[in-house]
Coordinates of C-alpha atoms in Angstrom, one line a residue:
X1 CA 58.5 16.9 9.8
X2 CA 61.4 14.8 11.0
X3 CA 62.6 17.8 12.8
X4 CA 59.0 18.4 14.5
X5 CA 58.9 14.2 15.8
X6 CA 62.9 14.7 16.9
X7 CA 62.1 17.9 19.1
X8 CA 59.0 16.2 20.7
X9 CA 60.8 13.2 21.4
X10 CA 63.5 15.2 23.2
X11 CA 60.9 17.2 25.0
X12 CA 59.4 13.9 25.8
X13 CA 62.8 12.9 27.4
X14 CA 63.3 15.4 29.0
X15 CA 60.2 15.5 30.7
X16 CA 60.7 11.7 31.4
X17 CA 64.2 12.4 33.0
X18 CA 62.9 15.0 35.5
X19 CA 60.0 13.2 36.4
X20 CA 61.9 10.4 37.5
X21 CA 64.7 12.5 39.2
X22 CA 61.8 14.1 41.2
X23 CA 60.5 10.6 42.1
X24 CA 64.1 9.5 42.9
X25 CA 64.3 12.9 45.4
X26 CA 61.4 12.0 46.7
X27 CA 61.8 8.2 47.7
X28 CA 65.1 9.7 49.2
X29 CA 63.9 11.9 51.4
X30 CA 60.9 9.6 52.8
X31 CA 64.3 7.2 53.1
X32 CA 66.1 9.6 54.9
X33 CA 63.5 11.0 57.3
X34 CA 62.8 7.5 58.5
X35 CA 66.5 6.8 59.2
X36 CA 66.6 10.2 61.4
X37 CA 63.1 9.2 63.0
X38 CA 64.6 5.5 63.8
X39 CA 68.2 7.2 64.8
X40 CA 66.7 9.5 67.3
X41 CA 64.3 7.1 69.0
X42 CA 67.4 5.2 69.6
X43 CA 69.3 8.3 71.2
X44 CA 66.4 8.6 73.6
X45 CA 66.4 4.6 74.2
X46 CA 70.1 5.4 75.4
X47 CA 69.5 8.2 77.0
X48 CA 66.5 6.6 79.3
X49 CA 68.6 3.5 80.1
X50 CA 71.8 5.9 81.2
X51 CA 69.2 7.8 83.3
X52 CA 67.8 4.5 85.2
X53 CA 71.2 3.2 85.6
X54 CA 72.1 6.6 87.7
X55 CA 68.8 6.4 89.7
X56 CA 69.2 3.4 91.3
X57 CA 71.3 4.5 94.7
X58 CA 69.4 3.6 97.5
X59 CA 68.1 6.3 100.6
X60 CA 70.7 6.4 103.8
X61 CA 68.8 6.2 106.9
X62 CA 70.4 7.2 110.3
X63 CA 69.6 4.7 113.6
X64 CA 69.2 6.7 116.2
X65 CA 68.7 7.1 120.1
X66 CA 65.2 8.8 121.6
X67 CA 63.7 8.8 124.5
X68 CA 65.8 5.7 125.6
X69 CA 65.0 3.5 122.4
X70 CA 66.0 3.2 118.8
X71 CA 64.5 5.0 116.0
X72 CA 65.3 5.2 112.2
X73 CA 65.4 8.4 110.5
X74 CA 65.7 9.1 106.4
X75 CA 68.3 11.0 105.1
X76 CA 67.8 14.6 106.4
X77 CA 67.6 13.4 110.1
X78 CA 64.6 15.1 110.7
X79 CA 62.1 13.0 109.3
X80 CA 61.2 9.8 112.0
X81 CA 61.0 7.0 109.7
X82 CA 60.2 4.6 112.5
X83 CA 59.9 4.3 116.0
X84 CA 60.8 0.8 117.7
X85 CA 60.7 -0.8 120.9
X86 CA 64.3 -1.7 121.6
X87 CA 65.8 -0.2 124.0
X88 CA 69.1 1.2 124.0
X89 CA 70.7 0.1 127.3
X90 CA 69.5 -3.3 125.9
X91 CA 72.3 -3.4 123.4
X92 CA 76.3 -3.5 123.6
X93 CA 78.3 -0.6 124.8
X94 CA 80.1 -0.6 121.1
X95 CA 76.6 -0.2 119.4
X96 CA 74.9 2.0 122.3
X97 CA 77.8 4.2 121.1
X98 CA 76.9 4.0 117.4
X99 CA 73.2 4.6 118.4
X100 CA 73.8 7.6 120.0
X101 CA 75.9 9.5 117.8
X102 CA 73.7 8.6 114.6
X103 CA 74.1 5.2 112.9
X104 CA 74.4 5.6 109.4
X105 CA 72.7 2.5 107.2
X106 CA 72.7 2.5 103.2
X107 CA 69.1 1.1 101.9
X108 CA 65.8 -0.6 103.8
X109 CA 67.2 -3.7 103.7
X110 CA 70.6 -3.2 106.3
X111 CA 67.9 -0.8 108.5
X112 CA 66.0 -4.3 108.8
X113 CA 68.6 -6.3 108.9
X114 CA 70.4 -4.4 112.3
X115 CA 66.6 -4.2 113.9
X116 CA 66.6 -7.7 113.7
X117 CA 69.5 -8.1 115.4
X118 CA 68.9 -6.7 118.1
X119 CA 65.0 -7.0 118.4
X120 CA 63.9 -9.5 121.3

């Protein structure tokens, strides 16, 4: 009978043991996925804050002479972006010059800040 109680007992064991390595796998793998899940949310955090930093440049705009006055194009030089009421024999031969062959400005605010200038 000894031998019966010794074999059930190791049985019993056994049984123990890979019941608690398959909870052991299992609490690792839960541990693990989490870690990838938190990893990659971090990649994409880095990978939206590179992408904002690129996308800040600011539009060129190109002053420009029309029908005797000044007028602000966007980048392509087609598109009119504004049409003002200065006129260009109003201003110094130096900018007159600039005017005429195409001013190029980097951003709103130095388009503002020359139509100011030279606004009455």
């Amino acid at each position: 009978m000894k031998a019966k109680y010794g074999i059930g007992f190791l049985a019993a064991l056994a049984i123990l043991m890979a019941a608690l390595s398959g909870a052991y796998q299992m609490g690792y793998n839960k541990v693990k996925q989490e870690y990838e899940a938190k990893l990659e949310t971090r990649e994409q955090k880095i990978e939206t804050v590179t992408t904002d930093g690129q996308a800040s440049a600011e539009e060129t705009y190109y002053i420009c002479a029309l029908n005797g006055y000044v007028v602000v194009y966007r980048s392509d030089k087609k598109s009119l972006y504004e049409y003002t009421n200065i006129r260009v024999d109003m201003l110094p031969l130096d900018v007159q010059k600039e005017v005429e062959k195409g001013k190029e400005v980097e951003g709103l605010k130095d388009v503002y800040g020359f139509l100011e200038n030279y606004s009455s």
